[in-house]
């Protein structure tokens, strides 16, 4: 057999010459050092053993190569050893590898027991195909057989590591790849197969095997929630998953990657030691995760109460579901009771714009409207009471209207907002903006309107997500701009550092206590909004800290990306969709109401005119009969008729 066509290896590749038990030698041409693994080498030795007539399937083989400098033999047991072959031989064109049988019980065959030189000289850097052909045909060096015998005697099977046991390299007498692959797959998948405990608990350990990466991720999420700590996924890919505990100084770490079959996942390294405290709040316990865990119980009892589900999660996983949901609406009849029945643990608030509309029906002076906003937007109870006192001096009736039990201050005052909400909004303007955004779509038919809204949201989500991927700061640009303004305002405050992250800040004639560790300020702005106030910003600047680190997590770029990470999947054309055996579903018969259909919605008193064509008359009305301003002929005539009747 000639190899003249392989004068030199391809660029970046080398040739390997494998010598099997001093009986046969065979080259492996154009080996890529970056892609060649230990299992590829073992598979090749398997074929070579079959060629020389090994019939015993229980044979074990050990591999080694000779260091070109020290002339010492180095065993090959792992992928890292294979990499050392190329590094220590300085990427020579031809590298010699030796395979020795540990239990020699095969049939004797007429094969010359001569191989090439053991030690590779510097002249081996240049590959000569003719020399390889001559070496294979002559195989003239009986001393290498003695080397193999000496090497076999020095190897003790019991001294092999757990990873390289004697059954790792099994020589089979079959030539098909189907018979060989399972042998090496089992070798790489040595470990215990993951199974949850009888009580549903999850235990992780090094060497644990999972069906695929999805099962590992699911088990890791369950374990993190079960043990009560947060993790940061450094790598979360199909090729590897690496996670650490987010707590500062905690040494917990896990790393998993696929086994040689490319599908099965295995925990390669694991440090279970924790130096942090347990927490009952976990961002991994999403609504989807909770729904899967309680799916069987909800199906068995559709009327299961929230309290039972809460206790089940607390007993099984040690977490308490987040019930901090805030619903903002107007004061429509029956809506308050409906929210209580549907969302018993949600916070219900009234939009102050709608309250102002009702307020102005009874109290139309501008001063009362100004005082109304001072009451509604107070961040703490002190400012709330102060605004109420000013309103009392103007109108007691207005104060009584605001304190009516139908309008409790817990549903309209800013200082009563739940601190978990992290939003200081007291108006529902976002819904009005959304309605204005969809003004053109409201004129369409139902299906066309839904399709148009879906396309708008689909494009909007993707645009915002792409924009968020370019954010450079920890928090979003809008919040960063707001904090920059507060940092400038904080320069006017005078502060005194008390130590241990506590400050006394004087703003004008008012003094506030700021604690950076607990993220509190006497003005309560930080508690309500989740953003540091100007008093806190002054303290942060004093300590030369990054103000972005003191903003709540809901304002971070990461959370912003998560909000728009999911996509709205496109829908096919309705006419081309298979409608099944039900056929077409026609809409109900509509009856045209009398009069011209109204396109624009009715605007409230405080909104004023919309488009220029919708603007009300701004000129003064003069009566054509009496010539007085502010009256009309028909209004005067109606008054006269009423006076005559009386």
Coordinates of C-alpha atoms in Angstrom, one line a residue:
X1 CA 0.0 0.0 0.0
X2 CA 1.5 3.3 -1.0
X3 CA 1.1 6.7 0.6
X4 CA 2.9 8.8 -2.0
X5 CA -0.3 10.9 -2.4
X6 CA 0.2 12.2 1.2
X7 CA 3.5 13.9 0.9
X8 CA 2.7 16.3 3.7
X9 CA -0.2 16.8 6.0
X10 CA -2.7 19.5 5.3
X11 CA -2.1 22.9 6.9
X12 CA -2.8 22.8 10.6
X13 CA -2.9 18.9 10.6
X14 CA -0.5 16.1 11.5
X15 CA -0.1 12.4 10.7
X16 CA -0.3 9.8 13.5
X17 CA 1.5 6.4 13.3
X18 CA -0.2 3.9 15.5
X19 CA 1.8 0.8 16.5
X20 CA -0.3 -2.1 17.9
X21 CA 1.4 -4.5 20.3
X22 CA 4.5 -4.6 18.2
X23 CA 2.6 -6.5 15.5
X24 CA 1.2 -3.9 13.1
X25 CA 1.5 -0.2 12.3
X26 CA -1.0 1.9 10.5
X27 CA -1.1 5.7 9.9
X28 CA -3.9 8.1 10.6
X29 CA -3.6 10.9 8.0
X30 CA -4.4 14.6 8.3
X31 CA -5.4 14.7 12.0
X32 CA -6.8 18.0 13.1
X33 CA -5.5 18.6 16.7
X34 CA -8.4 20.9 17.6
X35 CA -11.0 18.2 16.8
X36 CA -9.3 14.9 17.5
X37 CA -10.3 13.2 20.8
X38 CA -9.3 10.2 22.9
X39 CA -12.3 8.3 21.6
X40 CA -11.3 8.8 18.0
X41 CA -7.9 7.3 18.8
X42 CA -9.4 4.3 20.7
X43 CA -11.8 3.6 17.9
X44 CA -8.9 3.5 15.4
X45 CA -7.0 1.1 17.7
X46 CA -10.1 -1.1 17.8
X47 CA -10.0 -1.4 14.1
X48 CA -6.3 -2.1 14.1
X49 CA -6.8 -4.9 16.6
X50 CA -9.5 -6.5 14.5
X51 CA -7.2 -6.4 11.5
X52 CA -4.5 -8.4 13.3
X53 CA -7.0 -11.1 14.2
X54 CA -8.0 -10.3 17.8
X55 CA -11.2 -12.4 18.5
X56 CA -11.5 -11.9 22.2
X57 CA -14.0 -9.1 23.0
X58 CA -12.8 -8.8 26.6
X59 CA -9.3 -7.6 25.6
X60 CA -8.1 -4.3 27.2
X61 CA -5.6 -2.0 25.6
X62 CA -3.4 0.8 27.0
X63 CA -2.0 3.6 25.0
X64 CA 1.1 5.8 25.3
X65 CA 3.4 8.0 23.4
X66 CA 7.1 8.8 23.9
X67 CA 8.2 12.3 24.9
X68 CA 10.7 13.4 22.2
X69 CA 12.9 15.2 24.6
X70 CA 13.1 12.9 27.7
X71 CA 12.4 9.7 25.7
X72 CA 10.0 8.8 28.5
X73 CA 6.6 7.2 27.9
X74 CA 3.5 9.0 28.8
X75 CA 0.1 7.2 29.1
X76 CA -2.9 8.4 27.1
X77 CA -6.1 8.2 29.1
X78 CA -8.1 11.3 28.5
X79 CA -8.7 14.0 25.9
X80 CA -6.2 16.2 27.6
X81 CA -3.5 13.6 27.1
X82 CA -4.3 13.6 23.4
X83 CA -3.8 17.3 23.3
X84 CA -0.5 16.9 25.1
X85 CA 0.6 14.7 22.2
X86 CA 0.4 17.6 19.8
X87 CA 1.9 20.1 22.3
X88 CA 4.9 18.1 23.4
X89 CA 5.7 17.0 19.9
X90 CA 5.6 20.6 18.8
X91 CA 3.2 19.8 16.0
X92 CA 5.6 17.5 14.1
X93 CA 4.4 16.2 10.8
X94 CA 4.4 12.5 12.1
X95 CA 3.7 11.4 15.7
X96 CA 4.1 7.8 16.9
X97 CA 1.5 6.3 19.3
X98 CA 1.9 2.8 20.9
X99 CA -0.9 0.4 21.9
X100 CA -0.2 -2.6 24.2
X101 CA -2.5 -5.5 25.1
X102 CA -3.1 -5.9 28.9
X103 CA -4.3 -9.5 28.5
X104 CA -3.0 -11.1 25.3
X105 CA -5.2 -14.1 24.3
X106 CA -5.8 -13.8 20.6
X107 CA -4.9 -16.2 17.9
X108 CA -1.4 -16.0 16.5
X109 CA -1.2 -14.6 13.0
X110 CA 1.7 -14.4 10.5
X111 CA 2.3 -10.7 11.0
X112 CA 5.9 -9.3 11.2
X113 CA 6.7 -8.0 14.7
X114 CA 8.7 -5.1 13.5
X115 CA 7.8 -1.4 13.8
X116 CA 9.4 1.9 13.1
X117 CA 11.8 3.7 15.4
X118 CA 10.6 4.5 18.8
X119 CA 12.2 8.0 19.3
X120 CA 11.2 10.7 16.9
X121 CA 14.1 12.7 15.6
X122 CA 14.0 16.3 14.4
X123 CA 14.2 15.0 10.9
X124 CA 10.6 13.6 11.3
X125 CA 9.3 17.1 11.0
X126 CA 9.2 16.7 7.2
X127 CA 6.8 14.0 6.1
X128 CA 8.0 11.6 3.4
X129 CA 5.4 9.4 1.9
X130 CA 8.1 7.1 0.4
X131 CA 9.7 6.6 3.8
X132 CA 6.4 5.7 5.3
X133 CA 5.8 3.1 2.7
X134 CA 9.3 1.7 3.3
X135 CA 8.8 1.7 7.0
X136 CA 5.5 -0.1 6.8
X137 CA 6.9 -2.8 4.4
X138 CA 10.2 -3.3 6.3
X139 CA 9.2 -2.6 9.9
X140 CA 12.7 -3.1 11.0
X141 CA 13.3 -2.5 14.6
X142 CA 12.9 -5.5 17.0
X143 CA 13.9 -3.4 20.0
X144 CA 10.5 -1.7 20.0
X145 CA 8.9 -5.0 20.8
X146 CA 11.0 -5.2 23.9
X147 CA 9.8 -1.7 24.8
X148 CA 6.2 -2.8 24.4
X149 CA 6.8 -5.8 26.6
X150 CA 8.5 -3.7 29.3
X151 CA 5.7 -1.2 29.2
X152 CA 3.0 -3.8 29.6
X153 CA 4.8 -5.3 32.6
X154 CA 4.9 -1.9 34.3
X155 CA 1.2 -1.2 33.9
X156 CA -1.1 -2.4 36.7
X157 CA -4.8 -2.5 35.8
X158 CA -5.8 -1.8 39.4
X159 CA -3.8 1.5 39.3
X160 CA -6.1 2.9 36.5
X161 CA -8.3 5.7 37.6
X162 CA -12.1 5.5 38.0
X163 CA -12.4 7.3 34.7
X164 CA -10.1 5.0 32.8
X165 CA -11.1 1.5 34.0
X166 CA -9.9 -1.6 32.2
X167 CA -13.2 -1.9 30.3
X168 CA -12.8 1.6 28.9
X169 CA -11.0 0.4 25.8
X170 CA -12.5 -2.9 24.6
X171 CA -11.4 -4.5 21.4
X172 CA -14.1 -6.2 19.5
X173 CA -14.0 -8.5 16.5
X174 CA -16.8 -6.6 14.7
X175 CA -16.1 -4.1 12.0
X176 CA -19.4 -2.2 12.0
X177 CA -19.7 1.2 13.6
X178 CA -23.0 0.1 15.1
X179 CA -21.2 -2.4 17.4
X180 CA -18.4 -0.1 18.4
X181 CA -20.3 3.1 19.2
X182 CA -22.2 1.9 22.3
X183 CA -19.0 0.6 23.9
X184 CA -17.5 4.1 24.0
X185 CA -20.8 5.8 24.8
X186 CA -21.2 3.7 27.9
X187 CA -17.7 4.6 28.9
X188 CA -18.3 8.3 28.7
X189 CA -21.6 8.1 30.5
X190 CA -20.4 6.5 33.6
X191 CA -22.5 7.8 36.5
X192 CA -25.8 7.7 38.2
X193 CA -28.9 8.5 36.2
X194 CA -30.9 11.4 37.6
X195 CA -34.1 10.5 39.4
X196 CA -36.1 12.8 41.8
X197 CA -36.5 11.4 45.3
X198 CA -39.8 9.9 46.4
X199 CA -40.9 13.2 48.0
X200 CA -40.1 15.1 44.8
X201 CA -36.9 16.6 46.2
X202 CA -33.9 17.1 43.9
X203 CA -30.4 16.1 44.8
X204 CA -27.4 17.0 42.6
X205 CA -23.9 15.5 42.6
X206 CA -20.9 15.3 40.3
X207 CA -21.3 12.6 37.7
X208 CA -25.1 12.8 37.6
X209 CA -26.5 12.0 34.1
X210 CA -29.5 13.7 32.5
X211 CA -31.4 12.8 29.3
X212 CA -30.7 16.1 27.7
X213 CA -29.9 19.7 28.5
X214 CA -33.6 20.6 29.0
X215 CA -33.9 18.0 31.8
X216 CA -30.8 19.4 33.5
X217 CA -32.1 22.9 33.3
X218 CA -35.4 21.9 34.7
X219 CA -33.8 20.0 37.5
X220 CA -31.4 22.9 38.3
X221 CA -34.3 25.3 38.5
X222 CA -36.2 23.0 40.9
X223 CA -33.1 22.5 43.0
X224 CA -32.4 26.3 43.2
X225 CA -36.0 27.0 44.3
X226 CA -35.9 24.1 46.7
X227 CA -32.7 25.2 48.4
X228 CA -33.7 28.9 48.4
X229 CA -31.0 30.8 46.6
X230 CA -30.5 32.7 43.4
X231 CA -28.0 31.7 40.7
X232 CA -26.2 33.5 37.8
X233 CA -25.9 31.5 34.7
X234 CA -22.5 32.3 33.3
X235 CA -23.0 29.9 30.4
X236 CA -26.3 28.6 29.3
X237 CA -25.9 26.8 26.0
X238 CA -26.5 23.4 24.6
X239 CA -22.7 22.8 24.7
X240 CA -22.3 23.7 28.4
X241 CA -24.2 25.2 31.4
X242 CA -22.2 26.9 34.1
X243 CA -23.9 28.6 37.1
X244 CA -22.8 30.2 40.4
X245 CA -24.6 31.6 43.4
X246 CA -25.3 35.3 43.1
X247 CA -24.4 36.0 46.7
X248 CA -21.1 37.7 47.2
X249 CA -18.4 35.4 48.4
X250 CA -20.5 32.2 48.1
X251 CA -18.5 29.3 46.5
X252 CA -21.5 27.3 45.2
X253 CA -20.9 26.4 41.6
X254 CA -22.0 23.8 39.0
X255 CA -20.9 22.9 35.5
X256 CA -22.4 20.4 33.1
X257 CA -21.8 19.5 29.5
X258 CA -22.7 16.7 27.0
X259 CA -21.2 13.3 27.1
X260 CA -19.6 11.8 24.0
X261 CA -22.9 10.9 22.5
X262 CA -23.7 14.7 22.2
X263 CA -27.1 14.3 23.8
X264 CA -26.8 13.1 27.4
X265 CA -25.9 15.7 29.9
X266 CA -23.5 15.1 32.8
X267 CA -22.5 17.2 35.8
X268 CA -18.7 17.5 35.4
X269 CA -17.9 19.7 38.4
X270 CA -20.0 20.6 41.4
X271 CA -19.3 22.5 44.6
X272 CA -22.4 22.2 46.9
X273 CA -21.0 24.5 49.7
X274 CA -23.0 27.6 50.5
X275 CA -21.9 30.6 52.6
X276 CA -25.1 32.6 52.0
X277 CA -28.5 32.6 53.8
X278 CA -31.7 31.1 52.5
X279 CA -34.3 33.3 50.9
X280 CA -38.0 32.7 50.4
X281 CA -38.2 34.9 47.3
X282 CA -36.8 33.4 44.1
X283 CA -37.0 34.8 40.5
X284 CA -36.8 31.3 39.1
X285 CA -40.3 30.5 40.5
X286 CA -42.1 32.0 37.6
X287 CA -45.8 31.7 36.9
X288 CA -45.2 29.0 34.3
X289 CA -43.2 27.0 36.9
X290 CA -45.9 27.3 39.5
X291 CA -48.6 26.3 37.0
X292 CA -46.6 23.1 36.1
X293 CA -46.1 22.2 39.8
X294 CA -49.8 22.7 40.7
X295 CA -51.2 21.4 37.4
X296 CA -52.4 18.0 38.9
X297 CA -54.0 19.6 42.0
X298 CA -55.8 22.2 39.9
X299 CA -57.1 19.6 37.5
X300 CA -58.3 17.5 40.5
X301 CA -59.9 20.5 42.2
X302 CA -60.6 23.4 39.8
X303 CA -62.0 25.4 42.8
X304 CA -58.9 25.0 44.9
X305 CA -58.4 28.2 47.0
X306 CA -55.4 30.5 46.8
X307 CA -54.6 29.7 50.4
X308 CA -54.2 26.0 49.7
X309 CA -52.0 26.6 46.7
X310 CA -49.9 29.0 48.7
X311 CA -49.4 26.5 51.5
X312 CA -48.6 23.7 49.1
X313 CA -45.8 25.8 47.5
X314 CA -44.5 26.8 51.0
X315 CA -44.4 23.2 52.3
X316 CA -43.0 21.6 49.2
X317 CA -40.6 24.2 47.9
X318 CA -40.2 26.7 50.7
X319 CA -41.3 29.7 48.6
X320 CA -44.2 32.2 49.0
X321 CA -45.9 33.2 45.8
X322 CA -45.7 36.9 44.9
X323 CA -49.2 38.4 45.4
X324 CA -48.1 42.0 44.7
X325 CA -50.4 42.8 41.8
X326 CA -51.8 46.3 41.3
X327 CA -54.8 47.0 39.2
X328 CA -55.7 50.6 38.3
X329 CA -59.1 51.5 36.9
X330 CA -61.8 54.2 36.9
X331 CA -64.8 54.1 39.3
X332 CA -67.2 52.2 37.1
X333 CA -70.1 50.5 38.9
X334 CA -69.4 47.0 40.0
X335 CA -65.8 47.0 39.0
X336 CA -64.5 47.3 42.6
X337 CA -66.4 44.2 43.7
X338 CA -65.4 42.3 40.6
X339 CA -61.7 43.0 41.2
X340 CA -62.0 41.8 44.9
X341 CA -63.7 38.5 43.7
X342 CA -61.4 37.8 40.8
X343 CA -58.1 39.0 42.4
X344 CA -58.6 38.8 46.1
X345 CA -54.9 39.5 46.9
X346 CA -54.4 42.3 44.4
X347 CA -54.1 46.0 45.2
X348 CA -56.9 48.0 43.5
X349 CA -56.3 51.7 42.8
X350 CA -58.4 54.4 41.1
X351 CA -57.0 56.6 38.4
X352 CA -56.7 60.1 39.7
X353 CA -57.6 61.6 36.4
X354 CA -61.0 60.0 36.5
X355 CA -61.4 61.1 40.1
X356 CA -60.6 64.7 39.1
X357 CA -63.3 64.6 36.5
X358 CA -65.9 63.6 39.1
X359 CA -64.4 66.1 41.5
X360 CA -64.7 69.0 39.0
X361 CA -68.4 68.3 38.5
X362 CA -69.0 69.5 42.1
X363 CA -66.0 71.8 42.6
X364 CA -65.0 73.8 39.5
X365 CA -62.5 76.3 40.8
X366 CA -58.9 76.0 39.7
X367 CA -57.6 76.3 43.2
X368 CA -59.4 73.2 44.3
X369 CA -58.1 71.2 41.3
X370 CA -54.5 72.3 42.2
X371 CA -55.0 71.2 45.8
X372 CA -56.5 67.9 44.7
X373 CA -53.2 67.0 42.9
X374 CA -51.2 68.1 46.0
X375 CA -53.2 65.6 48.1
X376 CA -53.1 62.7 45.6
X377 CA -49.4 63.0 44.8
X378 CA -47.9 63.3 48.3
X379 CA -45.2 60.7 48.9
X380 CA -45.5 60.5 52.7
X381 CA -48.3 61.0 55.2
X382 CA -46.9 64.3 56.5
X383 CA -47.2 65.9 53.1
X384 CA -50.6 64.3 52.7
X385 CA -51.9 65.8 55.9
X386 CA -50.4 69.2 55.1
X387 CA -52.2 69.3 51.7
X388 CA -55.4 68.3 53.3
X389 CA -55.1 71.1 55.8
X390 CA -54.7 73.6 53.0
X391 CA -57.7 72.1 51.2
X392 CA -59.8 72.4 54.4
X393 CA -59.2 76.2 54.5
X394 CA -60.6 76.5 50.9
X395 CA -63.6 74.1 51.1
X396 CA -64.8 71.6 53.7
X397 CA -67.1 70.1 51.2
X398 CA -64.2 69.1 49.0
X399 CA -62.4 67.4 51.9
X400 CA -65.6 65.5 52.8
X401 CA -65.9 64.4 49.2
X402 CA -62.3 63.1 49.2
X403 CA -62.7 61.3 52.5
X404 CA -65.9 59.6 51.4
X405 CA -65.8 55.8 52.2
X406 CA -66.5 55.1 48.5
X407 CA -63.2 56.7 47.7
X408 CA -60.8 55.5 50.5
X409 CA -57.3 57.1 50.4
X410 CA -55.7 53.7 50.1
X411 CA -57.1 53.6 46.6
X412 CA -56.1 57.1 45.4
X413 CA -53.3 58.6 47.6
X414 CA -49.7 58.0 46.4
X415 CA -48.2 57.5 49.9
X416 CA -50.4 54.4 50.4
X417 CA -49.0 52.6 47.3
X418 CA -47.6 49.1 48.1
X419 CA -43.8 49.3 48.3
X420 CA -43.6 46.0 46.3
X421 CA -45.3 47.7 43.3
X422 CA -42.2 49.9 42.6
X423 CA -44.3 52.4 40.6
X424 CA -45.4 55.9 41.8
X425 CA -48.0 56.3 39.0
X426 CA -51.4 57.6 40.1
X427 CA -52.9 57.9 36.7
X428 CA -53.8 55.4 34.0
X429 CA -52.5 57.4 31.1
X430 CA -50.7 54.4 29.6
X431 CA -54.0 52.8 28.7
X432 CA -55.2 56.1 27.1
X433 CA -52.0 56.2 25.1
X434 CA -52.6 52.7 23.9
X435 CA -56.2 53.6 22.9
X436 CA -54.9 56.5 20.9
X437 CA -52.2 54.3 19.3
X438 CA -55.0 52.0 18.1
X439 CA -57.3 54.8 16.9
X440 CA -57.2 53.7 13.2
X441 CA -57.6 50.0 14.1
X442 CA -60.8 50.6 16.0
X443 CA -62.7 51.4 12.8
X444 CA -62.0 47.9 11.3
X445 CA -64.0 44.7 11.7
X446 CA -63.2 42.4 14.6
X447 CA -60.9 40.0 12.8
X448 CA -59.1 42.7 10.9
X449 CA -58.7 44.7 14.0
X450 CA -57.2 41.8 16.0
X451 CA -54.8 41.0 13.2
X452 CA -53.7 44.7 12.9
X453 CA -53.2 45.0 16.7
X454 CA -51.2 41.7 16.7
X455 CA -48.9 43.0 13.9
X456 CA -48.4 46.3 15.8
X457 CA -47.5 44.6 19.0
X458 CA -45.3 42.0 17.2
X459 CA -43.2 44.7 15.5
X460 CA -43.2 46.8 18.7
X461 CA -41.9 44.0 20.9
X462 CA -39.1 43.2 18.5
X463 CA -38.1 46.8 18.0
X464 CA -37.9 47.4 21.7
X465 CA -35.9 44.2 22.3
X466 CA -33.4 45.1 19.6
X467 CA -33.1 48.6 21.1
X468 CA -32.6 47.2 24.6
X469 CA -29.8 44.9 23.4
X470 CA -27.7 48.1 22.6
X471 CA -28.2 49.6 26.1
X472 CA -24.8 50.0 27.7
X473 CA -25.8 50.9 31.3
X474 CA -27.1 48.7 34.1
X475 CA -30.4 50.6 34.0
X476 CA -32.4 51.8 31.0
X477 CA -31.5 55.2 29.4
X478 CA -34.7 56.9 30.6
X479 CA -34.1 56.0 34.2
X480 CA -30.5 56.9 33.9
X481 CA -31.5 60.4 32.7
X482 CA -33.9 60.7 35.6
X483 CA -31.2 59.8 38.1
X484 CA -28.8 62.2 36.6
X485 CA -31.3 65.0 37.2
X486 CA -31.6 63.9 40.8
X487 CA -27.9 63.8 41.2
X488 CA -27.8 67.4 40.2
X489 CA -30.6 68.3 42.5
X490 CA -28.9 66.5 45.4
X491 CA -25.9 68.9 45.1
X492 CA -28.1 71.5 46.8
X493 CA -28.6 69.3 49.9
X494 CA -26.4 69.4 53.0
X495 CA -25.5 66.1 54.5
X496 CA -23.8 64.8 57.6
X497 CA -22.3 61.3 57.6
X498 CA -23.1 59.3 60.7
X499 CA -21.3 56.1 59.7
X500 CA -22.6 52.6 58.7
X501 CA -24.3 54.0 55.6
X502 CA -26.5 56.4 57.6
X503 CA -26.8 60.1 56.8
X504 CA -28.7 63.1 58.0
X505 CA -29.6 65.3 55.0
X506 CA -31.0 68.8 55.2
X507 CA -33.1 70.0 52.3
X508 CA -34.0 73.6 52.8
X509 CA -35.7 73.7 56.2
X510 CA -36.5 70.0 56.3
X511 CA -34.2 67.2 57.6
X512 CA -34.3 63.6 56.3
X513 CA -32.7 60.4 57.5
X514 CA -31.1 58.3 54.7
X515 CA -29.9 54.7 55.1
X516 CA -28.2 53.4 52.0
X517 CA -28.0 49.8 53.3
X518 CA -31.7 49.5 53.7
X519 CA -32.5 51.9 50.8
X520 CA -34.8 54.2 52.8
X521 CA -35.3 57.9 53.1
X522 CA -37.6 60.0 55.2
X523 CA -39.3 61.5 52.2
X524 CA -40.5 58.0 51.2
X525 CA -39.8 58.5 47.5
X526 CA -37.3 55.7 47.4
X527 CA -39.8 53.3 49.1
X528 CA -42.6 54.1 46.7
X529 CA -40.8 54.4 43.4
X530 CA -37.8 52.1 43.8
X531 CA -35.4 54.8 42.7
X532 CA -33.1 56.8 45.0
X533 CA -34.4 60.3 45.7
X534 CA -32.2 63.5 45.5
X535 CA -31.3 63.1 49.2
X536 CA -30.1 59.5 48.7
X537 CA -28.3 60.6 45.5
X538 CA -26.4 63.2 47.5
X539 CA -25.3 60.4 49.9
X540 CA -24.3 58.1 47.1
X541 CA -22.2 60.8 45.5
X542 CA -20.5 61.4 48.9
X543 CA -19.4 57.8 49.0
X544 CA -18.4 57.7 45.4
X545 CA -20.8 54.9 44.6
X546 CA -22.5 54.0 41.3
X547 CA -26.0 55.4 41.6
X548 CA -27.3 52.7 39.1
X549 CA -26.6 50.0 41.7
X550 CA -29.1 51.6 44.1
X551 CA -32.1 51.5 41.6
X552 CA -34.5 48.6 42.0
X553 CA -34.1 45.5 39.8
X554 CA -37.3 46.4 37.8
X555 CA -35.5 49.3 36.2
X556 CA -32.5 47.3 35.0
X557 CA -31.7 46.6 31.3
X558 CA -31.8 42.9 32.0
X559 CA -35.5 43.1 33.2
X560 CA -36.3 45.3 30.3
X561 CA -35.0 42.7 27.9
X562 CA -36.9 40.0 29.6
X563 CA -40.1 41.9 29.2
X564 CA -39.7 41.9 25.4
X565 CA -37.8 38.7 25.1
X566 CA -40.8 36.6 24.2
X567 CA -42.1 37.0 20.7
X568 CA -45.7 37.1 19.3
X569 CA -45.7 34.4 16.7
X570 CA -47.1 35.3 13.3
X571 CA -50.5 33.9 12.2
X572 CA -51.3 32.5 8.8
X573 CA -53.9 34.0 6.5
X574 CA -57.3 33.2 7.8
X575 CA -58.7 32.2 4.4
X576 CA -55.9 29.6 4.0
X577 CA -56.3 28.0 7.4
X578 CA -58.0 24.6 7.6
X579 CA -61.3 25.2 9.2
X580 CA -62.0 21.5 9.9
X581 CA -65.5 20.0 9.7
X582 CA -67.2 23.0 11.2
X583 CA -66.9 25.1 8.0
X584 CA -67.0 28.8 8.0
X585 CA -68.2 30.6 11.2
X586 CA -70.1 33.7 10.2
X587 CA -70.4 36.7 12.5
X588 CA -73.7 37.6 14.1
X589 CA -76.1 39.7 12.2
X590 CA -75.5 43.3 13.1
X591 CA -78.2 46.0 13.0
X592 CA -77.4 49.5 12.1
X593 CA -78.3 52.0 14.8
X594 CA -80.0 55.2 13.9
X595 CA -77.8 58.3 13.4
X596 CA -74.3 58.8 12.2
X597 CA -71.8 56.3 13.7
X598 CA -69.5 57.9 16.2
X599 CA -65.8 57.5 15.4
X600 CA -64.1 59.5 18.2
X601 CA -64.6 58.8 21.8
X602 CA -66.1 61.3 24.1
X603 CA -63.5 63.5 25.8
X604 CA -63.7 64.3 29.5
X605 CA -63.9 67.8 30.9
X606 CA -60.2 68.1 31.8
X607 CA -58.9 66.8 28.4
X608 CA -60.1 69.7 26.3
X609 CA -60.4 69.5 22.5
X610 CA -58.5 66.9 20.5
X611 CA -57.8 67.6 16.9
X612 CA -58.2 71.1 15.4
X613 CA -61.4 70.0 13.7
X614 CA -62.8 68.8 17.1
X615 CA -62.1 72.1 18.9
X616 CA -65.0 73.9 20.5
X617 CA -66.0 77.4 19.6
X618 CA -63.7 79.9 21.2
X619 CA -65.6 83.2 20.2
X620 CA -68.0 84.9 22.5
X621 CA -71.8 84.4 21.8
X622 CA -74.0 87.4 21.5
X623 CA -77.7 87.3 21.6
X624 CA -79.3 88.6 18.3
X625 CA -82.3 90.0 20.1
X626 CA -81.1 91.7 23.3
X627 CA -77.5 92.1 22.1
X628 CA -76.1 90.8 25.4
X629 CA -73.0 88.7 25.6
X630 CA -73.1 85.0 26.7
X631 CA -76.8 84.5 25.8
X632 CA -78.8 83.4 22.7
X633 CA -82.2 84.3 21.4
X634 CA -83.6 80.8 22.1
X635 CA -82.2 80.8 25.6
X636 CA -83.8 84.1 26.4
X637 CA -87.1 83.0 24.9
X638 CA -87.1 79.9 27.0
X639 CA -86.5 81.9 30.2
X640 CA -89.4 84.2 29.3
X641 CA -91.8 81.3 28.7
X642 CA -90.9 79.8 32.1
X643 CA -91.5 83.1 33.8
X644 CA -95.0 83.4 32.2
X645 CA -96.0 80.0 33.4
X646 CA -95.0 80.9 37.0

